[in-house]
Amino acid sequence: MKKQIYSIMVGAIVLASTAGAQNLIVNGSFEEGVLTASFYNLLPGDSADAENSTNWLVGWNFGGEGYTGSGLNVITHRQSTNASDGNQVVALQRDAGPLWQEVTLEAGVTYKLSFDVLRLIVNSNSAISYKLSVYSDTETVIDVIYPLQLAANVWDTSEYVFTAEESNTYIFSIAHYGVGTAALWLDNVSLTAVPEPATYTALFGAGAIALAFWQKKWRS
């Protein structure tokens, strides 16, 4: 009986802590919008909200000046590889420019950024990297070029933890980087605040009080 009571209390604490971890990224798994074909393509300079896109890149922006690559695809399930979360993924092509989104962060808060990536190989075995940036008009918290050291057509999760030094609007940006011809698949993008240790202490204390009350009521 004690073990069951303890499990209930721990479960309540875990649920309470995870419930507050709101994803600050809009449409992180690219599921919003309906694809009427197996894929849609945007070329650099096209608007993510263009009429012919049926608004299937809700929350996102794409590209920028100076990019002339083969663009970006939003793709449904393929024969060989599925999305890591849901039914749709984004495929970033070489020199296409970044996929980016604005987020509002608070000073002194620690955040965890995570996303799933895949190096899609069809007819070649080229190596690729991604360029990741998180920045505001006055601060850069992440600016890395990361080579994908993973097998082809296999999903892998990248995670970064950082603390915002100021309350401001930041840009999360990711792009295919390098000369490789393989597409960079992206899915399941998440940016959440990391609970401080004091939060867990408060949750545990609340759980202990609730447990003591429950035990008293049960014994009576």
C-alpha positions as semicolon CSV with decimal commas, in nm:
position;residue;x (nm);y (nm);z (nm)
1;M;0,000;0,000;0,000
2;K;0,282;0,244;0,086
3;K;0,448;0,175;-0,247
4;Q;0,127;0,251;-0,432
5;I;0,075;0,573;-0,239
6;Y;0,434;0,681;-0,312
7;S;0,388;0,605;-0,681
8;I;0,075;0,817;-0,691
9;M;0,254;1,108;-0,526
10;V;0,556;1,089;-0,759
11;G;0,328;1,060;-1,059
12;A;0,140;1,372;-0,953
13;I;0,467;1,563;-0,915
14;V;0,590;1,455;-1,258
15;L;0,260;1,548;-1,420
16;A;0,259;1,887;-1,251
17;S;0,615;1,964;-1,364
18;T;0,570;1,850;-1,724
19;A;0,236;2,024;-1,760
20;G;0,409;2,360;-1,722
21;A;0,667;2,285;-1,992
22;Q;0,491;2,470;-2,272
23;N;0,648;2,448;-2,616
24;L;0,730;2,803;-2,726
25;I;0,772;2,692;-3,088
26;V;0,457;2,717;-3,298
27;N;0,386;2,418;-3,524
28;G;0,705;2,242;-3,419
29;S;0,612;1,919;-3,597
30;F;0,481;2,091;-3,912
31;E;0,141;1,926;-3,877
32;E;-0,071;2,241;-3,910
33;G;-0,215;2,276;-4,257
34;V;-0,325;2,009;-4,500
35;L;-0,111;1,876;-4,784
36;T;-0,309;1,784;-5,092
37;A;0,002;1,638;-5,256
38;S;0,291;1,426;-5,130
39;F;0,506;1,737;-5,092
40;Y;0,517;2,112;-5,144
41;N;0,823;2,311;-5,242
42;L;0,930;2,664;-5,153
43;L;1,217;2,834;-5,332
44;P;1,433;3,101;-5,166
45;G;1,238;3,425;-5,166
46;D;0,898;3,255;-5,163
47;S;0,673;3,339;-4,871
48;A;0,588;3,065;-4,623
49;D;0,237;3,210;-4,624
50;A;0,205;3,220;-5,002
51;E;-0,139;3,141;-5,137
52;N;-0,020;2,821;-5,304
53;S;0,132;2,695;-4,981
54;T;-0,216;2,654;-4,822
55;N;-0,049;2,798;-4,512
56;W;0,123;2,469;-4,428
57;L;0,416;2,643;-4,263
58;V;0,212;2,807;-3,988
59;G;0,438;3,000;-3,750
60;W;0,752;2,969;-3,964
61;N;0,952;3,191;-4,199
62;F;1,191;3,073;-4,465
63;G;1,499;3,193;-4,651
64;G;1,635;3,542;-4,690
65;E;1,838;3,756;-4,927
66;G;2,126;3,598;-5,115
67;Y;2,003;3,238;-5,114
68;T;1,966;3,063;-5,448
69;G;1,950;2,695;-5,355
70;S;1,691;2,434;-5,438
71;G;1,458;2,532;-5,157
72;L;1,257;2,363;-4,890
73;N;1,003;2,082;-4,900
74;V;0,721;1,992;-4,667
75;I;0,673;1,619;-4,710
76;T;0,424;1,358;-4,594
77;H;0,526;1,002;-4,505
78;R;0,757;0,843;-4,762
79;Q;0,796;0,479;-4,854
80;S;1,136;0,441;-4,684
81;T;1,132;0,696;-4,401
82;N;0,856;0,834;-4,179
83;A;0,829;1,157;-3,983
84;S;0,966;1,136;-3,630
85;D;0,650;1,298;-3,492
86;G;0,318;1,305;-3,673
87;N;0,287;1,279;-4,051
88;Q;0,480;1,572;-4,199
89;V;0,844;1,686;-4,202
90;V;1,046;1,970;-4,348
91;A;1,334;1,887;-4,581
92;L;1,597;2,161;-4,609
93;Q;1,804;2,161;-4,927
94;R;2,158;2,291;-4,984
95;D;2,196;2,670;-4,996
96;A;1,823;2,715;-4,946
97;G;1,859;2,948;-4,651
98;P;1,732;2,908;-4,296
99;L;1,398;2,806;-4,158
100;W;1,329;3,041;-3,869
101;Q;1,077;3,152;-3,609
102;E;1,056;3,432;-3,353
103;V;1,013;3,343;-2,985
104;T;0,988;3,558;-2,672
105;L;1,228;3,462;-2,392
106;E;1,268;3,593;-2,037
107;A;1,589;3,708;-1,873
108;G;1,751;3,459;-1,636
109;V;1,537;3,167;-1,750
110;T;1,706;2,849;-1,869
111;Y;1,562;2,684;-2,179
112;K;1,600;2,350;-2,352
113;L;1,589;2,343;-2,730
114;S;1,546;2,006;-2,898
115;F;1,466;1,884;-3,248
116;D;1,494;1,569;-3,456
117;V;1,717;1,560;-3,764
118;L;1,779;1,304;-4,035
119;R;2,033;1,286;-4,318
120;L;1,830;1,162;-4,613
121;I;2,036;0,965;-4,862
122;V;1,880;0,849;-5,187
123;N;2,150;0,815;-5,452
124;S;2,458;0,944;-5,271
125;N;2,639;0,916;-4,940
126;S;2,735;1,279;-4,889
127;A;2,801;1,424;-4,545
128;I;2,608;1,731;-4,434
129;S;2,590;1,967;-4,138
130;Y;2,331;2,199;-3,995
131;K;2,383;2,559;-3,889
132;L;2,187;2,650;-3,578
133;S;2,143;2,999;-3,433
134;V;1,939;3,148;-3,150
135;Y;1,982;3,525;-3,122
136;S;1,822;3,860;-3,052
137;D;1,917;4,206;-3,175
138;T;2,173;4,233;-2,892
139;E;2,263;3,878;-2,788
140;T;2,357;3,546;-2,947
141;V;2,302;3,243;-2,722
142;I;2,362;2,965;-2,979
143;D;2,563;2,979;-3,301
144;V;2,697;2,640;-3,411
145;I;2,769;2,436;-3,721
146;Y;2,712;2,071;-3,639
147;P;2,815;1,782;-3,868
148;L;2,566;1,498;-3,868
149;Q;2,765;1,195;-3,757
150;L;2,484;0,946;-3,793
151;A;2,370;0,676;-4,028
152;A;2,167;0,774;-4,329
153;N;1,789;0,777;-4,304
154;V;1,793;0,745;-3,924
155;W;1,636;1,004;-3,693
156;D;1,852;1,158;-3,420
157;T;1,765;1,415;-3,151
158;S;1,977;1,726;-3,094
159;E;1,944;1,909;-2,761
160;Y;2,083;2,243;-2,641
161;V;2,041;2,412;-2,302
162;F;2,099;2,785;-2,260
163;T;2,003;3,080;-2,039
164;A;1,864;3,403;-2,182
165;E;2,044;3,708;-2,047
166;E;1,766;3,950;-2,137
167;S;1,392;3,956;-2,193
168;N;1,358;3,999;-2,565
169;T;1,238;3,854;-2,894
170;Y;1,481;3,590;-3,018
171;I;1,506;3,412;-3,351
172;F;1,548;3,036;-3,373
173;S;1,711;2,956;-3,707
174;I;1,829;2,630;-3,866
175;A;1,969;2,568;-4,213
176;H;2,133;2,300;-4,427
177;Y;2,505;2,379;-4,427
178;G;2,789;2,266;-4,651
179;V;2,832;2,112;-4,993
180;G;2,656;1,782;-4,931
181;T;2,369;1,701;-5,164
182;A;2,171;1,501;-4,908
183;A;1,859;1,669;-4,771
184;L;1,838;1,768;-4,404
185;W;1,508;1,650;-4,259
186;L;1,374;1,836;-3,954
187;D;1,087;1,748;-3,721
188;N;0,959;1,771;-3,363
189;V;1,109;2,113;-3,277
190;S;1,061;2,207;-2,911
191;L;1,172;2,500;-2,694
192;T;1,069;2,482;-2,329
193;A;1,167;2,652;-2,005
194;V;1,363;2,427;-1,768
195;P;1,206;2,422;-1,418
196;E;1,439;2,551;-1,148
197;P;1,532;2,317;-0,858
198;A;1,314;2,527;-0,627
199;T;1,016;2,441;-0,845
200;Y;1,070;2,071;-0,791
201;T;1,110;2,131;-0,416
202;A;0,780;2,317;-0,405
203;L;0,608;2,044;-0,603
204;F;0,749;1,774;-0,376
205;G;0,640;1,967;-0,068
206;A;0,289;2,007;-0,206
207;G;0,281;1,637;-0,286
208;A;0,396;1,546;0,065
209;I;0,125;1,764;0,222
210;A;-0,137;1,607;0,000
211;L;-0,009;1,260;0,090
212;A;-0,019;1,335;0,465
213;F;-0,375;1,461;0,432
214;W;-0,473;1,150;0,235
215;Q;-0,315;0,917;0,493
216;K;-0,496;1,094;0,779
217;K;-0,827;1,070;0,596
218;W;-0,766;0,704;0,508
219;R;-0,681;0,608;0,867
220;S;-0,987;0,785;1,001
